[in-house]
Coordinates of C-alpha atoms in Angstrom, one line a residue:
M132 CA 123.4 124.7 106.0
T133 CA 124.4 121.7 104.0
D134 CA 123.0 120.7 100.6
S135 CA 121.5 117.4 101.9
R136 CA 117.7 117.0 101.8
A137 CA 117.6 116.0 105.5
A138 CA 119.2 119.3 106.4
T139 CA 117.0 121.5 104.2
K140 CA 113.6 119.9 104.7
V141 CA 111.1 121.6 107.0
W142 CA 108.0 119.7 108.2
F143 CA 104.9 121.9 108.5
T144 CA 101.6 121.4 110.3
E145 CA 98.6 123.5 109.5
V146 CA 96.6 124.2 112.7
G147 CA 94.0 126.7 111.4
P148 CA 91.0 124.4 111.3
R149 CA 91.4 123.7 115.0
D150 CA 93.5 126.4 116.7
G151 CA 92.4 129.0 114.2
F152 CA 88.6 128.5 114.7
Q153 CA 88.5 127.7 118.4
N154 CA 88.7 131.4 119.3
W155 CA 86.6 132.8 116.4
P156 CA 83.9 135.1 117.8
R157 CA 81.1 133.5 115.7
P158 CA 80.2 129.8 114.8
V159 CA 82.0 128.7 111.7
P160 CA 79.9 126.4 109.4
T161 CA 81.3 122.9 109.0
P162 CA 81.6 123.3 105.2
V163 CA 83.9 126.3 105.6
K164 CA 86.1 124.2 107.9
L165 CA 86.1 121.3 105.4
E166 CA 87.0 123.6 102.5
L167 CA 90.0 125.0 104.5
I168 CA 91.2 121.5 105.4
D169 CA 90.8 120.3 101.8
A170 CA 92.7 123.4 100.5
A171 CA 95.6 122.8 102.9
L172 CA 95.9 119.2 101.9
D173 CA 95.6 120.0 98.2
A174 CA 98.4 122.5 98.6
G175 CA 100.7 119.8 99.9
V176 CA 100.6 120.4 103.6
P177 CA 101.7 117.0 105.1
R178 CA 99.6 117.2 108.2
V179 CA 96.5 119.3 109.2
E180 CA 95.2 119.7 112.7
V181 CA 91.5 119.5 112.0
T182 CA 89.6 119.7 115.3
S183 CA 89.5 119.0 119.0
M184 CA 87.6 116.5 121.1
V185 CA 86.9 119.2 123.7
S186 CA 83.6 119.7 125.4
P187 CA 81.3 122.0 123.4
R188 CA 80.5 123.7 126.6
W189 CA 84.1 125.0 126.8
V190 CA 84.7 125.5 123.1
P191 CA 81.4 125.7 121.2
Q192 CA 83.2 126.6 117.9
L193 CA 84.4 122.9 117.7
A194 CA 81.2 121.3 118.6
D195 CA 81.1 119.7 115.2
A196 CA 84.3 117.6 115.7
E197 CA 82.7 114.3 114.9
S198 CA 81.0 115.8 111.8
V199 CA 84.3 117.1 110.5
L200 CA 85.9 113.7 110.9
E201 CA 83.0 111.8 109.4
S202 CA 83.1 114.0 106.3
L203 CA 86.9 113.5 106.0
R204 CA 86.4 109.7 106.4
D205 CA 83.6 109.7 103.8
A206 CA 85.9 111.5 101.4
G207 CA 87.9 108.3 101.1
G208 CA 91.5 108.0 100.2
D209 CA 94.1 108.5 102.9
V210 CA 92.8 111.8 104.2
L211 CA 92.5 110.7 107.8
K212 CA 96.1 109.5 107.8
R213 CA 97.2 113.1 107.1
V214 CA 95.3 114.8 109.9
R215 CA 95.7 115.3 113.7
V216 CA 93.1 115.7 116.4
L217 CA 93.6 117.3 119.8
V218 CA 92.3 115.2 122.7
P219 CA 92.3 117.0 126.1
N220 CA 91.9 113.9 128.2
L221 CA 90.9 110.2 128.1
K222 CA 87.3 111.0 127.3
G223 CA 88.4 113.0 124.3
M224 CA 90.6 110.0 123.3
E225 CA 87.6 107.7 123.5
R226 CA 85.7 110.0 121.1
A227 CA 88.6 110.1 118.7
S228 CA 89.0 106.3 118.8
R229 CA 85.8 105.8 116.7
F230 CA 87.9 106.9 113.7
F231 CA 91.1 104.8 114.3
D232 CA 89.9 102.0 112.1
D233 CA 89.2 104.5 109.4
G234 CA 92.8 105.8 109.3
L235 CA 93.1 108.4 112.1
A236 CA 96.5 107.7 113.6
N237 CA 97.7 110.9 115.1
V238 CA 96.4 112.8 118.2
L239 CA 97.7 115.8 120.1
V240 CA 97.7 116.3 123.9
N241 CA 98.3 119.7 125.5
V242 CA 99.7 121.0 128.8
G243 CA 100.6 124.5 129.9
V244 CA 103.8 124.9 131.9
T245 CA 102.1 127.0 134.6
D246 CA 99.2 126.2 136.9
G247 CA 97.6 129.6 136.2
F248 CA 97.2 128.9 132.5
N249 CA 96.5 125.2 132.8
R250 CA 93.6 125.8 135.2
H251 CA 92.1 128.4 132.8
N252 CA 92.6 126.2 129.8
L253 CA 91.9 122.7 131.1
N254 CA 90.5 123.3 134.7
R255 CA 93.4 121.2 136.0
S256 CA 96.8 121.7 137.6
V257 CA 99.9 120.9 135.5
E258 CA 100.4 117.7 137.5
E259 CA 96.8 116.6 137.1
T260 CA 97.1 117.2 133.3
L261 CA 100.3 115.2 133.1
I262 CA 98.5 112.3 134.7
D263 CA 95.6 112.7 132.2
I264 CA 98.1 112.7 129.4
G265 CA 99.7 109.5 130.7
E266 CA 96.3 107.8 130.4
V267 CA 95.9 109.0 126.8
V268 CA 99.4 107.7 125.8
A269 CA 98.5 104.3 127.4
A270 CA 95.2 104.2 125.6
A271 CA 96.9 105.0 122.2
A272 CA 99.5 102.2 122.4
P273 CA 97.3 99.2 121.5
S274 CA 96.1 101.0 118.3
K275 CA 99.6 102.2 117.5
V276 CA 98.3 105.8 117.4
R277 CA 100.9 108.5 117.4
V278 CA 100.7 110.9 120.3
D279 CA 102.2 114.4 120.0
A280 CA 102.4 116.9 122.8
S281 CA 102.0 120.6 122.8
V282 CA 103.6 122.6 125.6
S283 CA 101.8 125.9 126.0
V284 CA 102.9 129.3 127.4
A285 CA 106.5 128.2 126.9
W286 CA 107.9 131.7 127.1
G287 CA 105.3 133.5 129.2
C288 CA 102.0 133.1 131.0
P289 CA 99.2 135.7 131.2
Y290 CA 98.5 134.7 134.8
D291 CA 101.9 133.6 136.2
G292 CA 104.2 135.9 134.2
P293 CA 107.6 135.0 132.6
V294 CA 108.5 131.3 132.3
A295 CA 112.1 130.1 132.8
P296 CA 113.5 127.7 130.2
D297 CA 114.3 125.0 132.8
R298 CA 110.6 124.9 133.8
V299 CA 109.6 124.3 130.2
I300 CA 112.2 121.6 129.8
G301 CA 111.1 120.0 133.0
V302 CA 107.5 119.6 131.9
A303 CA 108.7 118.4 128.4
Q304 CA 110.9 115.8 130.1
R305 CA 107.8 114.3 131.8
L306 CA 106.1 114.1 128.4
A307 CA 109.2 112.5 126.8
E308 CA 109.3 109.9 129.5
M309 CA 105.7 108.9 128.6
G310 CA 106.8 108.2 125.0
V311 CA 105.3 111.1 123.0
A312 CA 106.5 111.3 119.4
E313 CA 106.8 115.1 119.1
L314 CA 107.1 118.0 121.4
S315 CA 105.7 121.3 120.2
F316 CA 106.6 124.4 122.2
G317 CA 104.0 127.2 122.0
D318 CA 104.3 130.9 122.4
T319 CA 100.7 131.0 123.3
I320 CA 100.4 134.7 124.0
G321 CA 103.1 135.9 121.6
V322 CA 105.6 137.3 124.1
A323 CA 108.8 135.6 122.9
G324 CA 111.5 137.2 120.9
P325 CA 114.1 135.7 118.5
A326 CA 116.9 135.5 121.1
E327 CA 114.7 133.7 123.6
V328 CA 113.3 131.4 120.9
G329 CA 116.9 130.5 119.9
R330 CA 117.9 129.6 123.4
L331 CA 114.9 127.4 124.1
S332 CA 115.2 125.8 120.7
E333 CA 118.8 124.8 121.3
L334 CA 118.0 123.5 124.8
A335 CA 115.1 121.4 123.4
L336 CA 117.0 120.0 120.5
E337 CA 119.9 119.0 122.8
E338 CA 117.7 117.5 125.5
F339 CA 115.3 115.7 123.3
A340 CA 117.5 114.3 120.5
G341 CA 115.4 111.3 120.0
I342 CA 112.1 113.2 119.8
E343 CA 110.8 115.5 117.1
V344 CA 110.8 119.1 118.2
A345 CA 108.4 121.7 116.8
M346 CA 107.7 125.3 117.4
H347 CA 104.3 127.0 117.5
F348 CA 104.3 130.8 117.4
H349 CA 101.6 133.5 117.6
D350 CA 102.0 136.9 115.9
T351 CA 100.5 138.9 118.8
R352 CA 103.3 141.4 118.9
G353 CA 104.5 141.0 115.3
L354 CA 107.4 138.6 115.8
G355 CA 105.9 135.4 114.6
V356 CA 107.9 135.1 111.4
A357 CA 111.1 136.4 113.1
N358 CA 110.8 133.8 115.8
A359 CA 110.3 131.0 113.2
Q360 CA 113.5 132.2 111.5
A361 CA 115.3 132.1 114.9
A362 CA 114.1 128.5 115.5
L363 CA 115.3 127.4 112.1
A364 CA 118.7 129.0 112.7
A365 CA 118.9 126.9 115.9
G366 CA 118.2 123.7 114.0
V367 CA 114.4 123.3 114.5
R368 CA 112.8 121.7 111.4
R369 CA 109.2 121.5 112.4
L370 CA 106.9 124.5 112.4
E371 CA 103.1 125.2 112.8
G372 CA 101.0 127.9 111.5
S373 CA 97.5 129.0 110.5
I374 CA 96.2 130.0 107.1
G375 CA 95.5 133.7 107.0
G376 CA 96.9 134.1 110.5
I377 CA 93.6 133.2 112.2
G378 CA 93.5 132.0 115.7
G379 CA 94.3 132.6 119.3
C380 CA 93.6 131.0 122.6
P381 CA 90.1 131.5 124.2
F382 CA 91.7 131.2 127.7
A383 CA 94.5 133.7 127.3
P384 CA 93.6 137.4 127.2
N385 CA 94.8 139.3 124.1
S386 CA 96.2 136.2 122.5
T387 CA 95.7 137.1 118.9
G388 CA 96.3 135.0 115.8
N389 CA 98.8 132.3 115.1
V390 CA 101.7 133.1 112.8
C391 CA 100.3 133.1 109.3
S392 CA 101.1 129.9 107.4
E393 CA 101.7 131.5 104.0
D394 CA 103.7 134.4 105.4
M395 CA 106.0 132.1 107.4
L396 CA 106.3 129.5 104.6
A397 CA 107.3 132.2 102.1
M398 CA 110.2 133.1 104.5
V399 CA 111.1 129.4 104.9
A400 CA 111.3 129.1 101.1
E401 CA 113.3 132.3 100.8
L402 CA 115.9 130.8 103.1
G403 CA 116.3 127.8 100.9
F404 CA 114.4 125.2 102.8
E405 CA 112.1 122.6 101.2
T406 CA 108.5 122.0 102.4
G407 CA 106.7 120.5 99.3
I408 CA 103.9 123.0 99.9
D409 CA 102.5 125.3 97.2
V410 CA 102.4 128.7 99.0
D411 CA 100.4 130.3 96.2
R412 CA 97.6 127.8 96.8
L413 CA 97.7 128.6 100.6
M414 CA 97.4 132.3 99.7
Q415 CA 94.4 131.5 97.6
A416 CA 92.9 129.5 100.5
A417 CA 93.3 132.5 102.7
V418 CA 91.5 134.7 100.2
S419 CA 88.6 132.2 100.1
L420 CA 88.5 132.0 103.9
E421 CA 88.5 135.7 104.2
R422 CA 85.4 135.9 101.9
A423 CA 83.7 133.0 103.7
L424 CA 84.2 134.6 107.1
D425 CA 83.5 138.1 105.8
E426 CA 86.3 139.4 107.9
E427 CA 89.7 140.8 107.1
L428 CA 92.3 138.3 108.3
P429 CA 95.7 139.3 109.8
G430 CA 98.0 137.6 107.3
K431 CA 99.8 139.8 104.8
L432 CA 100.8 137.8 101.8
H433 CA 97.3 136.8 100.8
R434 CA 96.4 140.5 100.6
A435 CA 99.5 141.9 99.0
G436 CA 100.4 138.9 96.9
G437 CA 104.0 138.1 96.0
A438 CA 106.2 140.5 94.0
P439 CA 104.0 142.1 91.4
W440 CA 105.7 140.2 88.6
L441 CA 105.0 136.9 90.4
A442 CA 101.5 137.5 91.6
P443 CA 99.0 134.9 90.4
S444 CA 95.9 136.0 88.6
W445 CA 93.5 135.6 91.5
A446 CA 95.5 138.1 93.5
A447 CA 95.4 140.8 90.8
G448 CA 94.2 144.1 92.2
G449 CA 95.6 143.7 95.7
S450 CA 92.8 143.3 98.2
A451 CA 91.3 139.9 98.6
R452 CA 87.8 141.3 99.5
P453 CA 85.3 142.1 96.7

């Protein structure tokens, strides 16, 4: 590792307000979502994935997508310039386009690398979804909206089994040819290990030198932070996580929470990387979220705090729950 800022800077995206809540068993009030978004932005997170323009019939937890964006728009400032919205297809893109003039300039598309997962998640084959994504990219161009792409089940699929790296790279190549700005590789069901993560990270960085490469891990089997460390060691400098470790995929059995933002970012800082994010404030946000949801969240740092001699006053006493 060199001493240059470019080499030590890690770019982080908070996905809890979208990916975290989409699998929550009960409806989450819009004010709770907005409080989490505000907390992440106030902590210095450069980009927050706030919602998805998906059909409420498929993901009822995100039925308030327009309300969330309207509230962020009405808050003023440059808030919408710091958020990202998932659009599953051209119809979702058209819904998001209402907010382009207000500052929204970043959308996310998603495709699984297997037909088994893609049909459960989007009711489409991989090829059909790639065609849909091409339409979204074309629609984004006139407004100069940035399109990022998420590649799901990049290490294993609950329906089709293990996934070979060349299959993942092949799908990602199709997306790169369309002109996406970022490729995020997701361990959607949490089956990857550090060695496998390192291999795919190296392949992706070599193959997509002109495109930003990100990694998205789930902590289903307790390897989320270790996998993030392996990605960093391979040269990846973009990570995603969810405050408190909330989340999971509603279309992937036993896909539990995303890697916890504050747990992972504490590791990132310990390794000497810069993020510009106040981890203590993320820990406090997790405590507040746990109380709002009245449910213990899977993350560790917000419950244990940092080292006892470093713990902020709000974490005194250990447990976040009253």
